[in-house]
Every structure is written in structure tokens, then in C-alpha cells.
PDB file of C-alpha atoms and ligand atoms in Angstrom:
ATOM      1  CA  MET Q   1      15.894 -12.856  79.436  1.00 72.00           C
ATOM      2  CA  LYS Q   2      15.204  -9.134  79.094  1.00 86.00           C
ATOM      3  CA  LYS Q   3      17.773  -7.420  76.908  1.00 92.00           C
ATOM      4  CA  VAL Q   4      19.754  -4.459  78.242  1.00 94.00           C
ATOM      5  CA  LYS Q   5      18.900  -1.217  76.439  1.00 96.00           C
ATOM      6  CA  VAL Q   6      22.109   0.442  75.229  1.00 96.00           C
ATOM      7  CA  ALA Q   7      22.483   3.799  73.475  1.00 97.00           C
ATOM      8  CA  THR Q   8      25.560   5.397  71.947  1.00 97.00           C
ATOM      9  CA  VAL Q   9      25.888   9.129  71.401  1.00 97.00           C
ATOM     10  CA  TRP Q  10      28.292  11.179  69.298  1.00 97.00           C
ATOM     11  CA  LEU Q  11      28.818  14.745  70.528  1.00 98.00           C
ATOM     12  CA  ASP Q  12      31.967  16.740  69.600  1.00 97.00           C
ATOM     13  CA  GLY Q  13      34.238  13.836  68.651  1.00 98.00           C
ATOM     14  CA  CYS Q  14      35.797  12.363  65.529  1.00 98.00           C
ATOM     15  CA  SER Q  15      33.845   9.052  65.569  1.00 97.00           C
ATOM     16  CA  GLY Q  16      37.024   7.177  66.484  1.00 98.00           C
ATOM     17  CA  CYS Q  17      35.498   5.961  69.749  1.00 97.00           C
ATOM     18  CA  HIS Q  18      32.532   4.522  67.817  1.00 96.00           C
ATOM     19  CA  MET Q  19      35.011   2.887  65.413  1.00 95.00           C
ATOM     20  CA  SER Q  20      36.708   1.282  68.404  1.00 95.00           C
ATOM     21  CA  LEU Q  21      33.336   0.019  69.599  1.00 93.00           C
ATOM     22  CA  LEU Q  22      32.830  -1.609  66.182  1.00 91.00           C
ATOM     23  CA  ASP Q  23      36.300  -3.152  66.454  1.00 92.00           C
ATOM     24  CA  ILE Q  24      35.006  -5.681  68.955  1.00 88.00           C
ATOM     25  CA  ASP Q  25      34.390  -7.742  65.784  1.00 82.00           C
ATOM     26  CA  ALA Q  26      32.942 -11.215  66.327  1.00 82.00           C
ATOM     27  CA  ALA Q  27      32.199 -10.520  69.987  1.00 85.00           C
ATOM     28  CA  VAL Q  28      29.380  -8.321  68.755  1.00 80.00           C
ATOM     29  CA  ILE Q  29      27.416 -11.518  67.934  1.00 83.00           C
ATOM     30  CA  ALA Q  30      27.456 -12.657  71.555  1.00 83.00           C
ATOM     31  CA  LEU Q  31      26.602  -9.134  72.675  1.00 85.00           C
ATOM     32  CA  ALA Q  32      23.709  -8.889  70.223  1.00 82.00           C
ATOM     33  CA  GLY Q  33      21.888 -11.624  72.135  1.00 88.00           C
ATOM     34  CA  LYS Q  34      22.074  -9.620  75.352  1.00 91.00           C
ATOM     35  CA  ILE Q  35      21.616  -5.996  74.332  1.00 93.00           C
ATOM     36  CA  ASP Q  36      19.316  -3.866  72.227  1.00 94.00           C
ATOM     37  CA  ILE Q  37      20.947  -0.800  70.710  1.00 93.00           C
ATOM     38  CA  VAL Q  38      18.087   1.665  70.975  1.00 96.00           C
ATOM     39  CA  TYR Q  39      19.745   4.901  69.820  1.00 97.00           C
ATOM     40  CA  GLY Q  40      22.917   6.176  68.156  1.00 96.00           C
ATOM     41  CA  PRO Q  41      24.770   6.430  64.851  1.00 92.00           C
ATOM     42  CA  LEU Q  42      24.548   2.652  64.441  1.00 87.00           C
ATOM     43  CA  VAL Q  43      20.732   2.580  64.386  1.00 91.00           C
ATOM     44  CA  ASP Q  44      17.945   4.615  62.830  1.00 89.00           C
ATOM     45  CA  ALA Q  45      16.246   6.158  65.871  1.00 89.00           C
ATOM     46  CA  GLN Q  46      15.290   9.824  65.683  1.00 91.00           C
ATOM     47  CA  GLU Q  47      14.702  10.578  69.357  1.00 96.00           C
ATOM     48  CA  PHE Q  48      16.640   9.554  72.438  1.00 98.00           C
ATOM     49  CA  PRO Q  49      14.245   7.132  74.181  1.00 97.00           C
ATOM     50  CA  GLU Q  50      13.171   6.925  77.816  1.00 97.00           C
ATOM     51  CA  GLY Q  51      14.448   4.208  80.126  1.00 97.00           C
ATOM     52  CA  VAL Q  52      17.866   3.504  78.614  1.00 98.00           C
ATOM     53  CA  ASP Q  53      20.012   1.220  80.790  1.00 96.00           C
ATOM     54  CA  VAL Q  54      23.481   2.190  79.525  1.00 96.00           C
ATOM     55  CA  THR Q  55      24.597   5.102  77.336  1.00 97.00           C
ATOM     56  CA  LEU Q  56      28.119   5.461  75.967  1.00 97.00           C
ATOM     57  CA  VAL Q  57      28.894   9.065  75.038  1.00 98.00           C
ATOM     58  CA  GLU Q  58      31.728  10.004  72.706  1.00 98.00           C
ATOM     59  CA  GLY Q  59      32.945  13.585  72.439  1.00 98.00           C
ATOM     60  CA  ALA Q  60      32.996  16.817  74.394  1.00 98.00           C
ATOM     61  CA  VAL Q  61      30.190  19.300  74.957  1.00 98.00           C
ATOM     62  CA  SER Q  62      30.909  22.149  72.529  1.00 98.00           C
ATOM     63  CA  SER Q  63      27.581  23.836  71.827  1.00 97.00           C
ATOM     64  CA  LEU Q  64      24.300  24.681  73.499  1.00 96.00           C
ATOM     65  CA  GLU Q  65      22.768  21.847  71.480  1.00 96.00           C
ATOM     66  CA  ASP Q  66      25.307  19.387  72.948  1.00 98.00           C
ATOM     67  CA  ALA Q  67      24.498  20.687  76.452  1.00 98.00           C
ATOM     68  CA  HIS Q  68      20.754  20.173  75.928  1.00 97.00           C
ATOM     69  CA  ARG Q  69      21.345  16.703  74.505  1.00 97.00           C
ATOM     70  CA  ILE Q  70      23.527  15.553  77.399  1.00 98.00           C
ATOM     71  CA  ASP Q  71      20.965  16.865  79.916  1.00 98.00           C
ATOM     72  CA  LEU Q  72      18.181  14.857  78.262  1.00 98.00           C
ATOM     73  CA  ILE Q  73      20.403  11.786  77.935  1.00 98.00           C
ATOM     74  CA  ARG Q  74      21.268  11.966  81.650  1.00 98.00           C
ATOM     75  CA  GLN Q  75      17.598  12.188  82.601  1.00 98.00           C
ATOM     76  CA  ARG Q  76      16.774   9.112  80.497  1.00 98.00           C
ATOM     77  CA  THR Q  77      19.824   6.938  81.269  1.00 98.00           C
ATOM     78  CA  ASN Q  78      20.619   4.734  84.227  1.00 96.00           C
ATOM     79  CA  ILE Q  79      24.384   4.314  83.689  1.00 96.00           C
ATOM     80  CA  LEU Q  80      26.123   7.104  81.756  1.00 97.00           C
ATOM     81  CA  ILE Q  81      29.596   6.341  80.410  1.00 97.00           C
ATOM     82  CA  ALA Q  82      32.053   8.973  79.166  1.00 97.00           C
ATOM     83  CA  LEU Q  83      33.749   7.067  76.355  1.00 97.00           C
ATOM     84  CA  GLY Q  84      37.178   8.346  75.356  1.00 97.00           C
ATOM     85  CA  ASP Q  85      39.400  11.276  76.190  1.00 98.00           C
ATOM     86  CA  CYS Q  86      37.197  13.925  74.521  1.00 98.00           C
ATOM     87  CA  ALA Q  87      34.260  12.997  76.746  1.00 98.00           C
ATOM     88  CA  VAL Q  88      36.498  12.542  79.821  1.00 97.00           C
ATOM     89  CA  THR Q  89      38.746  15.626  79.567  1.00 97.00           C
ATOM     90  CA  GLY Q  90      37.779  17.680  76.491  1.00 98.00           C
ATOM     91  CA  ASN Q  91      40.917  16.458  74.676  1.00 97.00           C
ATOM     92  CA  VAL Q  92      41.031  17.441  70.959  1.00 98.00           C
ATOM     93  CA  PRO Q  93      37.896  19.651  70.829  1.00 98.00           C
ATOM     94  CA  ALA Q  94      39.205  21.590  73.843  1.00 98.00           C
ATOM     95  CA  MET Q  95      42.399  22.506  71.982  1.00 97.00           C
ATOM     96  CA  ARG Q  96      40.487  25.492  70.601  1.00 97.00           C
ATOM     97  CA  ASN Q  97      39.614  26.823  74.034  1.00 98.00           C
ATOM     98  CA  LYS Q  98      42.376  29.446  74.110  1.00 97.00           C
ATOM     99  CA  VAL Q  99      41.164  31.049  70.880  1.00 97.00           C
ATOM    100  CA  PRO Q 100      37.987  33.181  70.898  1.00 97.00           C
ATOM    101  CA  VAL Q 101      35.265  31.505  68.814  1.00 96.00           C
ATOM    102  CA  ALA Q 102      34.861  34.413  66.354  1.00 96.00           C
ATOM    103  CA  LYS Q 103      38.606  34.506  65.680  1.00 97.00           C
ATOM    104  CA  LEU Q 104      38.722  30.740  65.231  1.00 95.00           C
ATOM    105  CA  LEU Q 105      35.852  30.678  62.711  1.00 95.00           C
ATOM    106  CA  GLN Q 106      37.346  33.602  60.789  1.00 96.00           C
ATOM    107  CA  ARG Q 107      40.702  31.826  60.575  1.00 96.00           C
ATOM    108  CA  VAL Q 108      39.250  28.467  59.444  1.00 93.00           C
ATOM    109  CA  TYR Q 109      36.410  29.482  57.132  1.00 95.00           C
ATOM    110  CA  VAL Q 110      37.600  32.822  55.735  1.00 96.00           C
ATOM    111  CA  GLU Q 111      41.393  33.247  55.977  1.00 96.00           C
ATOM    112  CA  GLY Q 112      42.100  29.530  55.578  1.00 94.00           C
ATOM    113  CA  ALA Q 113      39.672  28.883  52.700  1.00 94.00           C
ATOM    114  CA  ASP Q 114      40.523  29.051  49.016  1.00 94.00           C
ATOM    115  CA  THR Q 115      36.903  29.435  47.901  1.00 93.00           C
ATOM    116  CA  GLY Q 116      33.496  30.173  49.466  1.00 91.00           C
ATOM    117  CA  LYS Q 117      34.899  32.282  52.263  1.00 95.00           C
ATOM    118  CA  VAL Q 118      31.789  32.202  54.449  1.00 95.00           C
ATOM    119  CA  ILE Q 119      31.334  31.228  58.083  1.00 95.00           C
ATOM    120  CA  PRO Q 120      28.547  28.604  58.050  1.00 92.00           C
ATOM    121  CA  THR Q 121      25.501  29.348  60.190  1.00 89.00           C
ATOM    122  CA  ASP Q 122      22.608  27.524  58.501  1.00 91.00           C
ATOM    123  CA  GLY Q 123      21.856  24.344  60.457  1.00 89.00           C
ATOM    124  CA  VAL Q 124      25.157  24.541  62.327  1.00 88.00           C
ATOM    125  CA  PRO Q 125      24.970  24.789  66.135  1.00 91.00           C
ATOM    126  CA  ALA Q 126      26.750  27.862  67.496  1.00 92.00           C
ATOM    127  CA  LEU Q 127      29.900  26.936  69.413  1.00 96.00           C
ATOM    128  CA  ASN Q 128      30.151  27.576  73.128  1.00 97.00           C
ATOM    129  CA  ARG Q 129      33.099  29.637  74.292  1.00 97.00           C
ATOM    130  CA  HIS Q 130      34.807  26.427  75.470  1.00 98.00           C
ATOM    131  CA  ALA Q 131      34.568  22.712  74.683  1.00 98.00           C
ATOM    132  CA  ARG Q 132      34.127  20.911  78.013  1.00 98.00           C
ATOM    133  CA  PRO Q 133      34.068  17.329  79.308  1.00 98.00           C
ATOM    134  CA  LEU Q 134      30.753  15.697  80.177  1.00 98.00           C
ATOM    135  CA  GLN Q 135      31.326  15.740  83.928  1.00 97.00           C
ATOM    136  CA  GLU Q 136      31.125  19.558  83.925  1.00 98.00           C
ATOM    137  CA  PHE Q 137      27.487  19.281  82.809  1.00 98.00           C
ATOM    138  CA  VAL Q 138      26.073  16.047  84.219  1.00 98.00           C
ATOM    139  CA  LYS Q 139      26.919  13.231  86.616  1.00 97.00           C
ATOM    140  CA  VAL Q 140      29.036  10.626  84.854  1.00 97.00           C
ATOM    141  CA  ASP Q 141      28.953   7.103  86.266  1.00 95.00           C
ATOM    142  CA  ILE Q 142      31.985   5.620  84.499  1.00 95.00           C
ATOM    143  CA  HIS Q 143      34.936   7.252  82.740  1.00 95.00           C
ATOM    144  CA  VAL Q 144      36.753   5.287  80.043  1.00 95.00           C
ATOM    145  CA  PRO Q 145      39.929   7.115  78.950  1.00 95.00           C
ATOM    146  CA  GLY Q 146      41.819   6.488  75.731  1.00 96.00           C
ATOM    147  CA  CYS Q 147      41.942   8.096  72.306  1.00 97.00           C
ATOM    148  CA  PRO Q 148      40.193   5.943  71.441  1.00 97.00           C
ATOM    149  CA  PRO Q 149      39.746   3.413  74.251  1.00 96.00           C
ATOM    150  CA  PRO Q 150      40.799  -0.028  72.970  1.00 94.00           C
ATOM    151  CA  ALA Q 151      38.001  -2.312  71.785  1.00 94.00           C
ATOM    152  CA  LYS Q 152      38.956  -4.869  74.430  1.00 91.00           C
ATOM    153  CA  ALA Q 153      38.429  -2.296  77.186  1.00 92.00           C
ATOM    154  CA  ILE Q 154      34.961  -1.429  75.852  1.00 93.00           C
ATOM    155  CA  LEU Q 155      34.081  -5.099  75.566  1.00 92.00           C
ATOM    156  CA  GLY Q 156      35.311  -5.799  79.105  1.00 91.00           C
ATOM    157  CA  LEU Q 157      33.275  -2.898  80.425  1.00 92.00           C
ATOM    158  CA  LEU Q 158      30.093  -4.023  78.692  1.00 92.00           C
ATOM    159  CA  GLY Q 159      30.726  -7.589  79.866  1.00 91.00           C
ATOM    160  CA  ASP Q 160      31.033  -6.418  83.475  1.00 90.00           C
ATOM    161  CA  LEU Q 161      27.832  -4.394  83.245  1.00 91.00           C
ATOM    162  CA  LEU Q 162      25.887  -7.216  81.615  1.00 90.00           C
ATOM    163  CA  GLU Q 163      27.007  -9.640  84.318  1.00 88.00           C
ATOM    164  CA  GLY Q 164      26.022  -7.144  87.010  1.00 85.00           C
ATOM    165  CA  ARG Q 165      29.622  -6.559  88.135  1.00 85.00           C
ATOM    166  CA  LYS Q 166      31.012  -3.150  89.053  1.00 78.00           C
ATOM    167  CA  PRO Q 167      33.464  -2.406  86.228  1.00 78.00           C
ATOM    168  CA  ALA Q 168      37.041  -2.617  87.446  1.00 69.00           C
ATOM    169  CA  ALA Q 169      39.514   0.128  86.492  1.00 67.00           C
ATOM    170  CA  ASN Q 170      41.623  -1.286  83.689  1.00 64.00           C
ATOM    171  CA  PRO Q 171      45.311  -0.448  84.254  1.00 61.00           C
ATOM    172  CA  LYS Q 172      46.020  -0.965  80.551  1.00 64.00           C
ATOM    173  CA  VAL Q 173      43.657   1.841  79.532  1.00 68.00           C
ATOM    174  CA  LYS Q 174      45.331   5.212  79.669  1.00 75.00           C
ATOM    175  CA  PHE Q 175      44.839   8.708  78.332  1.00 78.00           C
ATOM    176  CA  GLY Q 176      45.973   9.424  74.796  1.00 74.00           C
TER     177      GLY Q 176
HETATM  178  S1  SF4 C   1      38.792  10.394  72.214  1.00 63.19           S
HETATM  179 FE1  SF4 C   1      40.081  10.344  70.359  1.00 63.19          FE
HETATM  180  S2  SF4 C   1      39.083   8.795  69.077  1.00 63.19           S
HETATM  181 FE2  SF4 C   1      37.560   9.398  70.631  1.00 63.19          FE
HETATM  182  S3  SF4 C   1      36.374  11.081  69.682  1.00 63.19           S
HETATM  183 FE3  SF4 C   1      38.067  12.022  70.822  1.00 63.19          FE
HETATM  184  S4  SF4 C   1      39.697  12.297  69.287  1.00 63.19           S
HETATM  185 FE4  SF4 C   1      38.247  10.806  68.447  1.00 63.19          FE
END
């Protein structure tokens, strides 16, 4: 049987949603027989590939680089899943939205630092004015709230998709 190509992506998030994905523990063995993880922090792929069946995206869109990445991911993905509150609503990254970016960076890297009072620019993507949820940039097929979503919810979702079922809304998964 042809394996389902799955990618995971980490935009502006804390990695907690990926940790929850790893929390599916032993169930990962059964999943491994049905899916190929073709891109993400869990594998060593440099470029997002073409023809991905399912992509789970953690985190908000906070920079131009994030916006370009999510555009490319959308073009190359059949089913795009916003995984976790940051991807669904902006959540933690969006808490900065009321503070102008220059003021925020000054406060964190200069006023708030004991040493090396420099705002980093080398290799660091410039922040957009606001951190925004995925749906403001691309069409999202499935939203999975939670901070992070419980492992069981992620497993249930993947199980539904692998069996060709439309994922049912899980009443036990909630924001926060
Ligand atoms: S939803 Fe929560 S756990 Fe997931 S990336 Fe955002 S802050 Fe981290």
C-alpha cells in the first residue's frame, strides 16, 4: 500500500505542538507503517517537497519568511492542518501585536539585556508588524485548537485521514 506523505512545519511557535505529536508514544509504530514523514524538524529534509498529502503546521505567521513558506507549503500540500492555538488564532506570538516592533526589540534586546545590548539582524528574519494565524494567509483545511492539542486528538485526526474519513470535531479539544 502506498504510504501517505506527511510533513510537519514549525513557524512562530514554541515546539510544544511538535512535542505533543511525539507524545503519541507507541502508536507511532503503527503510524510508521502507513506514513512517510517527508519534511519537518523530525527529519533531515532541506526543501519542502512537491506532492505532500498532509501538512501539520505549528505556529503563527510572524515574518515575511513565514509568509513565503506558508504560501509554498499550501501550493505543495493537499490537506493543510493548522495545529495548535498559535496557528489557529495567533495565540502567544500575537501577544506582541499591540507593541510596535521597533519598541519591542529595543525593550527585549537592549533595555532588558545585561550584556551585548544589540538587536540581532544577521540571519534573523525581520518581524512583520503583527503575528497572524495561518488562515489570514492561505486556505486551511482543518483547524486543531489546543495549546498544545492533546496527543490523542492528533492521533485521532491522523487516524481519520489515513482511513479516508472526514475528521470529526473533537468536543474534548478546546482552546488554551
Ligand atoms: S499552541 Fe501552545 S504549544 Fe503550540 S506552539 Fe503555540 S504556544 Fe506552543
